[in-house]
Amino acid sequence: MRRSPLPACPPIPTLAPPDAAASARIRPSRSIPAALAALAVLGTTLSAQPAAAAEAAATPVNGTIAITGAGWGHGKGMSQYGAWGAADAGLAHEKILAFYYPGTTIAKLKSGSAIRVWITADTDNTLDVLPESGLRVRDSTGRSYTLPTGSTYRQWRIARSGSKRVLQYLNAKDSWVTRKVSLAPTGRVWTFDNPKRSIVKVRLPNGKTRDYREKLALRFYGSEARTVNTVGMENYLRGVVPREMPTSWHREAVQAQAVAARSYAARAQLAPRTSIYDICDTAACQVYGGQDDETSGGDAAVTATKNQVLKAGSGIALTMFSSSNGGHSADGGTSYLVAKPDPYDGRMRNPKWTTLVSAATVQKKYPSIGTLRSIRVTERDGDGPWGGRADKVVITGSEGSVSVTGGSFKTAFGLKERLFGVFGGLKPGTGNYERWQDLGGTTGVLGGPSAGETAVAGGLYAQFEDGELYWSQATGSRLLTGTVADAYRKAGGPSGKLGFPTADASSGSAEFQKGTISCSRSGNCQVNYS
């Protein structure tokens, strides 16, 4: 997908499957001071934090740390889920692009340009194809040889022999035989193409076959040989757009994706990754699947936006994009890749997620710390929930501390984004954890954990962004929100005279082991003890 300034593009997870049923927006997280105050009411003691701390340190609870975040990818440029949301809100593809790449303009790319794509799955230093009527091999001087078909020829390939290229076929006895042809063996590029169909069937090392349009070459790259598909820009996009965005989404979103992908590829042509190819076919660039992955919806988007690219000034814009920005885009270092709130990212799907990481896993990643004591995000970029994306994280243990970048921390634990908060854990298998999952987890009514689960009065208390769960053996896990939850905490929570709640409640009346709370619509609450 795209994704960072050429030529270095770090891998980014590809687009998450859509959840058309989900439509929740991002909810603002509860502040650290509010979380500390809530715990203080329950009689929980927390160690004092240094005055200069960027935010509270998270300590393991039940041997786990909870990391709640939003988004998937780097958050720069266009959010793909945001494009879907913007289209649903009525924006045409031009307006979607103007929102995500402010200050850019749509221009026309010259027709007929071709792009060279490295087919990364072909890793065996040969280019193997299936026989088909019309298939031929050509060298770069224009000389060609039409490949025979029939039972004798099960497969053809161009292979490397030192500095030379050789043509071989797999016969009926499963042996490779070299076929002498009047092509230049050295100093010239050999390609397969098929004038009859303009499609070549490539046999990959894993045994699978993929169809690619136009022509494929075996290019020498140091001591290796790489398969490169040279294909017209519009045909290339037909194999990109469906891999980067579900083409069943709103057509204006898919059209915005087509323009962003075309612009990204056109910019790559101006600054090729190597002398033998312009761009790769993975998420380290943008995903390309060839003819096999084309769809009618993707074709329609490519046709509707034919030759359209985004320009910034006189140059082609770096149209970075990712699956979701979590409700706030990140600064991409240009005038048009800006950090700002995104009202569309969460319109069609809640972008939040929670990952529970065991203390043992953290200790294995950073063995020099000894036994894990805390994790603290000490620097953020200031843009978005939790104070923005994590720039620096400090992991502290019994033997010392290590400081890592937010990106390194993200990679270490397989997180989707650097836009996250770190909290005390919620152990899988507890009553509160199971209830939280039943209520939808991070994308449900409670949101993500905002503090570690705490033992209190013989039971457990777990705090989330939008509510609280209280568990005891006698009552099970009960949900409190709103004015009832506030009044209950003020009354001492489970450690007070009321005991644990015996039913869920948010407003009105709530029942407890030893009393009730009644709240009026104005927010005034009356505590009654039994």
XYZ file of C-alpha atoms in Angstrom:
530
model
C 0.000 0.000 0.000
C 2.185 2.809 -0.593
C 3.110 4.004 2.069
C 6.220 5.970 2.835
C 8.601 8.102 0.764
C 10.216 6.254 -2.121
C 12.406 4.336 -2.393
C 12.186 2.944 1.153
C 8.694 1.624 1.907
C 8.310 -0.411 5.104
C 5.736 -3.210 5.018
C 2.342 -2.252 6.315
C -0.544 -4.611 6.972
C -2.974 -4.776 4.069
C -6.564 -3.664 4.290
C -8.593 -5.279 7.028
C -11.818 -7.012 5.932
C -14.780 -4.621 6.172
C -17.442 -5.078 8.805
C -20.480 -3.539 7.162
C -22.599 -4.069 10.256
C -20.420 -1.890 12.461
C -21.069 1.838 12.405
C -19.818 3.058 15.777
C -17.669 6.208 15.911
C -14.532 6.742 17.918
C -15.266 7.475 21.513
C -12.992 9.822 23.463
C -10.912 7.940 25.992
C -11.193 8.718 29.669
C -8.292 10.806 30.867
C -5.548 9.421 33.079
C -6.526 11.728 35.963
C -10.107 10.472 35.790
C -8.916 6.880 35.849
C -6.724 7.533 38.892
C -9.555 9.292 40.682
C -11.893 6.376 40.063
C -9.375 3.908 41.456
C -8.740 6.124 44.448
C -12.431 6.065 45.355
C -12.300 2.273 45.346
C -9.421 2.332 47.781
C -6.830 1.141 45.271
C -3.290 2.399 45.865
C -1.077 3.444 42.972
C 2.562 4.425 43.189
C 3.232 8.146 42.808
C 4.318 9.193 39.339
C 7.145 11.631 38.662
C 5.930 15.124 37.918
C 7.648 15.127 34.533
C 5.965 11.917 33.333
C 4.228 12.187 29.973
C 1.455 9.925 31.258
C 0.843 7.261 33.867
C 2.895 4.081 33.711
C 0.944 0.856 33.183
C 1.793 -1.968 35.545
C 0.925 -5.612 34.841
C -2.331 -6.856 36.331
C -2.877 -10.617 36.490
C 0.352 -10.884 34.478
C -0.966 -8.890 31.528
C -0.809 -5.432 29.963
C -3.707 -4.081 27.872
C -2.918 -2.004 24.794
C -5.930 -0.245 23.289
C -5.474 1.569 20.009
C -7.205 2.787 16.876
C -6.430 2.491 13.186
C -4.398 0.115 11.061
C -1.283 1.266 9.222
C 0.729 4.463 9.410
C -2.230 6.869 9.219
C -0.639 9.145 6.599
C -2.654 10.377 3.639
C -5.887 8.636 2.764
C -7.669 6.329 5.163
C -9.273 3.611 3.057
C -12.079 3.086 5.569
C -12.332 6.870 5.709
C -12.747 7.044 1.933
C -15.605 4.564 2.246
C -17.164 6.681 5.006
C -16.720 9.900 3.037
C -18.384 8.355 -0.011
C -21.234 7.186 2.184
C -21.551 10.790 3.406
C -22.007 11.930 -0.187
C -18.515 13.028 -1.251
C -17.427 12.386 -4.835
C -13.990 10.908 -5.404
C -12.537 14.341 -6.201
C -13.745 15.676 -2.820
C -12.449 12.600 -0.999
C -9.000 13.123 -2.491
C -9.113 16.841 -1.701
C -9.855 16.029 1.951
C -7.032 13.519 2.353
C -4.478 15.341 0.179
C -5.330 19.034 0.690
C -3.800 21.439 -1.793
C -3.294 18.842 -4.536
C -4.981 19.030 -7.937
C -6.166 16.367 -10.380
C -4.199 16.210 -13.615
C -3.978 13.830 -16.564
C -1.140 11.372 -16.986
C 0.089 10.840 -20.535
C -1.589 7.779 -22.061
C 0.378 4.693 -22.961
C 2.947 4.646 -20.169
C 4.072 1.223 -18.914
C 5.297 0.272 -15.475
C 7.758 -2.475 -14.515
C 6.583 -4.584 -11.549
C 8.733 -7.033 -9.619
C 6.770 -10.266 -9.038
C 8.156 -11.071 -5.606
C 6.587 -14.529 -5.230
C 8.715 -15.860 -8.107
C 11.808 -16.635 -6.072
C 13.590 -19.482 -7.891
C 15.694 -17.399 -10.331
C 13.765 -18.717 -13.344
C 10.635 -17.508 -15.136
C 8.288 -20.457 -15.698
C 5.156 -20.243 -17.865
C 2.502 -22.638 -19.107
C 2.297 -23.411 -22.838
C -0.507 -21.728 -24.734
C -1.221 -21.053 -28.376
C 0.489 -17.834 -29.459
C 2.999 -17.729 -26.606
C 6.437 -16.562 -27.702
C 9.816 -15.516 -26.318
C 11.488 -12.336 -27.577
C 14.754 -10.547 -26.992
C 15.122 -6.795 -26.722
C 16.261 -6.490 -30.362
C 12.842 -7.704 -31.523
C 13.809 -11.237 -32.559
C 11.234 -13.783 -31.417
C 10.458 -17.504 -31.272
C 6.903 -18.852 -31.058
C 6.790 -21.677 -28.541
C 5.353 -24.992 -29.696
C 2.514 -26.653 -27.785
C 1.474 -30.272 -27.351
C 2.077 -33.099 -24.900
C 5.864 -32.825 -25.308
C 5.904 -29.338 -23.791
C 4.452 -29.264 -20.289
C 6.108 -26.013 -19.232
C 8.505 -23.397 -20.611
C 11.020 -21.288 -18.753
C 13.752 -18.731 -19.142
C 16.656 -19.647 -16.872
C 19.994 -18.082 -16.029
C 23.248 -19.821 -16.870
C 26.087 -17.618 -15.671
C 25.783 -14.403 -17.666
C 23.556 -16.010 -20.276
C 19.852 -16.703 -20.635
C 18.638 -20.102 -21.845
C 15.219 -21.327 -22.957
C 14.071 -24.678 -21.564
C 10.957 -26.850 -21.582
C 9.700 -29.550 -19.235
C 9.026 -32.714 -21.213
C 6.643 -35.594 -20.632
C 9.337 -37.421 -18.646
C 9.562 -34.540 -16.166
C 13.009 -33.492 -17.379
C 14.140 -30.010 -18.406
C 15.464 -29.778 -21.949
C 17.322 -26.773 -23.372
C 15.917 -25.456 -26.659
C 18.392 -23.563 -28.834
C 16.903 -20.418 -30.332
C 18.324 -17.576 -32.416
C 18.029 -15.001 -29.642
C 20.885 -12.987 -28.157
C 21.978 -14.991 -25.085
C 23.833 -12.124 -23.411
C 23.299 -8.409 -23.105
C 19.651 -8.614 -24.134
C 16.472 -9.000 -22.086
C 14.251 -11.980 -22.911
C 10.512 -11.735 -22.396
C 7.449 -13.929 -22.716
C 4.330 -12.464 -24.321
C 1.285 -13.671 -26.229
C -0.018 -11.460 -29.045
C -3.199 -13.564 -29.266
C -4.393 -12.991 -25.675
C -1.975 -10.483 -24.115
C -1.906 -12.757 -21.054
C 0.907 -15.005 -19.836
C 0.334 -17.819 -17.339
C 3.173 -17.838 -14.794
C 3.923 -20.973 -12.761
C 5.257 -19.937 -9.345
C 7.652 -21.985 -7.158
C 4.761 -22.939 -4.833
C 3.023 -24.672 -7.747
C 0.301 -22.047 -8.163
C -0.375 -20.343 -11.482
C -1.101 -16.638 -11.896
C -2.117 -14.771 -15.040
C -0.398 -11.494 -15.914
C -1.165 -9.090 -18.730
C 1.222 -8.046 -21.498
C 4.791 -9.279 -20.987
C 7.143 -10.788 -18.418
C 10.915 -10.826 -18.367
C 13.668 -12.514 -16.388
C 15.949 -9.675 -15.307
C 19.411 -10.175 -13.836
C 19.905 -8.521 -10.444
C 23.386 -9.093 -9.064
C 23.789 -12.837 -8.696
C 20.014 -13.301 -8.735
C 17.343 -13.203 -11.417
C 13.950 -11.579 -10.867
C 10.660 -11.819 -12.721
C 9.394 -8.434 -13.911
C 5.974 -7.745 -15.440
C 5.999 -4.793 -17.841
C 2.405 -3.664 -18.199
C 0.478 -0.561 -19.205
C -0.508 1.693 -16.317
C -4.256 1.175 -16.674
C -3.934 -2.626 -16.889
C -1.598 -2.520 -13.893
C -4.224 -0.644 -11.859
C -6.841 -3.252 -12.707
C -4.707 -5.686 -10.680
C -4.013 -3.209 -7.862
C -7.310 -1.590 -6.915
C -9.131 -4.829 -5.905
C -6.158 -5.863 -3.763
C -6.059 -2.531 -1.939
C -9.787 -1.941 -1.394
C -12.901 -4.132 -1.637
C -14.439 -3.048 -4.938
C -17.917 -3.758 -3.538
C -17.535 -0.547 -1.517
C -19.052 2.730 -2.668
C -17.878 3.476 -6.214
C -16.618 6.961 -5.270
C -14.341 5.422 -2.617
C -13.020 2.878 -5.136
C -12.432 5.664 -7.654
C -10.484 7.633 -5.039
C -8.384 4.501 -4.465
C -7.747 4.200 -8.202
C -6.438 7.775 -8.433
C -4.285 7.372 -5.316
C -2.816 4.090 -6.630
C -2.164 5.555 -10.090
C -0.446 8.576 -8.571
C 1.689 6.398 -6.315
C 2.750 4.244 -9.261
C 3.435 7.229 -11.531
C 5.669 8.742 -8.863
C 7.493 5.396 -8.586
C 8.187 5.528 -12.316
C 9.995 8.832 -11.806
C 12.159 7.353 -9.038
C 12.506 3.619 -9.814
C 13.478 1.319 -6.994
C 16.174 -0.276 -9.165
C 17.343 -0.191 -12.762
C 15.293 -3.302 -13.581
C 11.894 -2.497 -12.015
C 9.907 0.522 -10.860
C 7.791 -0.949 -8.085
C 7.153 -4.206 -6.225
C 3.854 -6.096 -5.915
C 3.530 -6.256 -2.114
C 2.341 -3.948 0.664
C 5.891 -2.576 0.794
C 4.849 -0.687 -2.354
C 1.229 -1.348 -3.271
C -0.333 -4.778 -3.698
C -0.671 -6.075 -7.269
C -2.186 -9.435 -8.161
C -2.210 -9.398 -11.938
C -5.164 -10.389 -14.090
C -6.410 -13.012 -11.625
C -7.474 -10.374 -9.106
C -9.313 -8.053 -11.466
C -12.978 -7.324 -10.731
C -15.748 -5.534 -12.579
C -15.916 -2.918 -9.820
C -12.183 -2.313 -9.960
C -12.219 -2.091 -13.752
C -15.068 0.441 -13.585
C -13.137 2.636 -11.131
C -9.993 2.551 -13.272
C -11.987 3.412 -16.409
C -13.948 6.204 -14.706
C -10.696 7.873 -13.569
C -8.600 7.072 -16.645
C -5.172 8.716 -16.477
C -6.109 10.845 -13.438
C -3.280 11.570 -10.984
C -2.803 14.006 -8.121
C -0.204 16.717 -8.510
C 1.394 18.872 -5.842
C 2.793 21.910 -7.580
C 4.507 20.675 -10.736
C 5.209 17.176 -9.436
C 3.143 14.064 -8.794
C 2.000 13.832 -5.180
C 3.174 11.078 -2.838
C -0.280 9.586 -2.254
C 0.358 7.501 0.839
C -2.648 5.595 2.207
C -3.426 3.025 4.852
C -6.387 0.985 6.016
C -7.518 3.272 8.873
C -6.071 6.319 10.633
C -8.025 5.756 13.842
C -9.901 9.035 13.511
C -6.868 11.307 13.141
C -4.390 11.357 10.265
C -0.651 11.529 10.865
C 1.846 14.090 9.605
C 3.528 12.790 6.451
C 6.109 15.560 6.184
C 4.641 17.362 3.163
C 2.219 20.238 2.725
C -0.533 17.828 1.656
C 0.075 14.935 4.093
C -1.192 16.689 7.194
C -2.269 15.657 10.671
C -5.942 16.425 11.290
C -9.142 14.895 12.696
C -10.914 12.562 10.296
C -14.714 12.507 10.708
C -15.091 9.746 8.111
C -12.665 7.058 9.326
C -15.047 5.561 11.890
C -18.285 6.126 9.988
C -18.580 2.609 8.570
C -16.544 0.649 11.091
C -15.217 1.266 14.585
C -11.426 1.485 14.154
C -10.517 0.544 17.731
C -8.750 -2.593 18.885
C -7.244 -4.056 22.055
C -4.287 -6.399 22.396
C -3.546 -8.155 25.672
C 0.167 -8.831 26.112
C 1.519 -11.074 28.868
C 4.353 -9.891 31.068
C 6.245 -13.019 30.008
C 6.018 -11.949 26.363
C 7.363 -8.477 27.180
C 10.218 -9.984 29.196
C 11.089 -12.313 26.314
C 11.243 -9.360 23.899
C 13.369 -7.297 26.276
C 15.261 -9.807 28.477
C 17.622 -7.175 29.925
C 14.796 -5.645 32.001
C 14.319 -8.703 34.200
C 10.797 -8.939 35.628
C 8.404 -6.448 34.036
C 7.268 -3.661 36.330
C 5.773 -1.056 34.011
C 5.391 0.330 30.506
C 5.119 4.058 29.905
C 4.663 6.060 26.701
C 6.907 9.066 27.287
C 6.678 10.875 23.949
C 3.803 11.306 21.480
C 3.232 13.348 18.339
C 0.281 15.197 19.909
C -2.234 14.353 17.190
C -5.244 12.206 18.045
C -6.611 10.062 20.907
C -4.348 9.211 23.867
C -2.315 12.321 23.075
C -1.310 11.069 19.626
C 0.847 8.345 18.164
C 3.535 6.900 20.399
C 7.032 8.144 19.534
C 8.897 6.736 22.537
C 8.079 3.925 24.976
C 9.992 3.017 28.136
C 9.792 -0.569 29.439
C 10.955 -0.916 33.045
C 11.759 -4.069 34.976
C 13.549 -5.305 38.056
C 16.947 -5.148 36.310
C 16.600 -1.864 34.451
C 14.796 -0.080 31.628
C 14.903 0.044 27.851
C 13.670 2.877 25.652
C 12.319 2.076 22.180
C 10.560 3.987 19.449
C 6.810 3.700 19.109
C 7.330 2.001 15.755
C 9.655 -0.590 17.260
C 7.189 -1.264 20.087
C 4.384 -1.641 17.539
C 6.387 -4.184 15.557
C 7.504 -6.115 18.630
C 3.927 -6.953 19.634
C 2.210 -7.000 16.255
C 0.135 -3.880 16.904
C -1.860 -2.334 14.071
C -0.854 1.283 14.690
C 1.267 3.590 16.879
C -1.952 5.287 17.979
C -2.503 3.482 21.279
C -2.676 3.727 25.055
C -1.082 1.255 27.476
C -2.992 0.151 30.572
C -2.893 -2.492 33.271
C -4.156 -5.834 32.028
C -7.410 -7.703 31.980
C -6.729 -11.398 32.263
C -8.478 -13.676 29.743
C -10.787 -16.116 31.490
C -11.941 -13.825 34.300
C -15.628 -13.021 34.639
C -15.106 -9.399 33.647
C -13.033 -10.331 30.595
C -15.675 -12.768 29.364
C -18.446 -10.215 29.926
C -16.451 -7.545 28.078
C -16.090 -9.913 25.135
C -19.808 -10.733 25.226
C -20.553 -6.996 25.054
C -18.504 -6.611 21.879
C -14.972 -6.084 23.194
C -13.225 -2.880 22.201
C -15.775 -2.067 19.492
C -18.736 -2.766 21.781
C -20.561 -0.646 24.334
C -17.638 -0.485 26.778
C -14.765 0.373 24.435
C -11.247 -0.597 25.430
C -9.747 -0.975 28.916
C -8.683 2.324 30.479
C -7.089 0.914 33.640
C -5.941 -2.445 34.914
C -8.400 -4.848 36.486
C -8.266 -4.478 40.268
C -9.042 -6.846 43.138
C -11.535 -5.228 45.514
C -13.685 -6.556 48.360
C -13.146 -10.172 47.366
C -14.100 -9.494 43.735
C -12.768 -7.676 40.681
C -13.247 -4.205 39.209
C -12.412 -3.386 35.575
C -12.606 0.100 34.082
C -13.233 0.803 30.414
C -13.593 3.899 28.284
C -17.380 3.899 28.507
C -18.243 1.997 31.640
C -17.208 -0.307 34.463
C -17.557 -3.999 35.229
C -17.819 -5.385 38.766
C -17.495 -9.109 39.411
C -17.957 -11.275 42.457
C -18.569 -14.986 42.856
C -22.065 -14.272 44.144
C -23.194 -11.743 41.551
C -21.228 -12.444 38.406
C -20.042 -9.564 36.206
C -22.298 -6.489 36.142
C -22.091 -3.377 34.008
C -22.494 0.127 35.422
C -22.352 3.344 33.406
C -23.481 6.942 33.636
C -24.847 8.555 36.786
C -25.392 5.245 38.562
C -21.699 4.349 38.197
C -20.676 7.774 39.498
C -22.979 7.511 42.515
C -21.824 3.977 43.285
C -18.161 5.005 43.323
C -18.964 7.959 45.569
C -20.698 5.536 47.928
C -17.517 3.482 48.226
C -18.081 0.923 45.480
C -17.862 -2.764 46.472
C -15.889 -1.822 49.593
C -18.790 0.317 50.814
C -22.072 -0.681 52.418
C -23.839 -1.491 49.153
C -21.674 -4.469 48.202
C -21.590 -5.566 44.549
C -24.237 -4.736 41.927
C -26.690 -7.531 41.176
C -27.855 -6.180 37.795
C -26.638 -3.920 34.990
C -27.591 -0.251 35.236
C -26.802 3.135 33.679
C -29.525 5.463 34.919
C -32.755 5.273 36.899
C -32.495 2.645 39.619
C -29.812 0.055 40.311
C -29.835 -2.894 42.669
C -26.955 -4.019 44.862
C -26.370 -6.774 47.390
C -27.239 -4.463 50.291
C -29.287 -1.645 48.847
C -30.290 0.414 45.822
C -29.398 3.638 44.041
C -32.114 5.757 42.422
C -31.143 8.565 40.041
C -33.440 11.211 38.589
C -33.251 12.495 35.020
C -31.501 15.587 36.323
C -28.696 13.400 37.670
C -29.506 13.546 41.381
C -29.046 10.146 43.001
C -30.347 8.671 46.268
C -28.525 5.789 47.975
C -30.714 3.440 50.011
C -29.229 0.771 52.255
C -31.078 -2.389 53.206
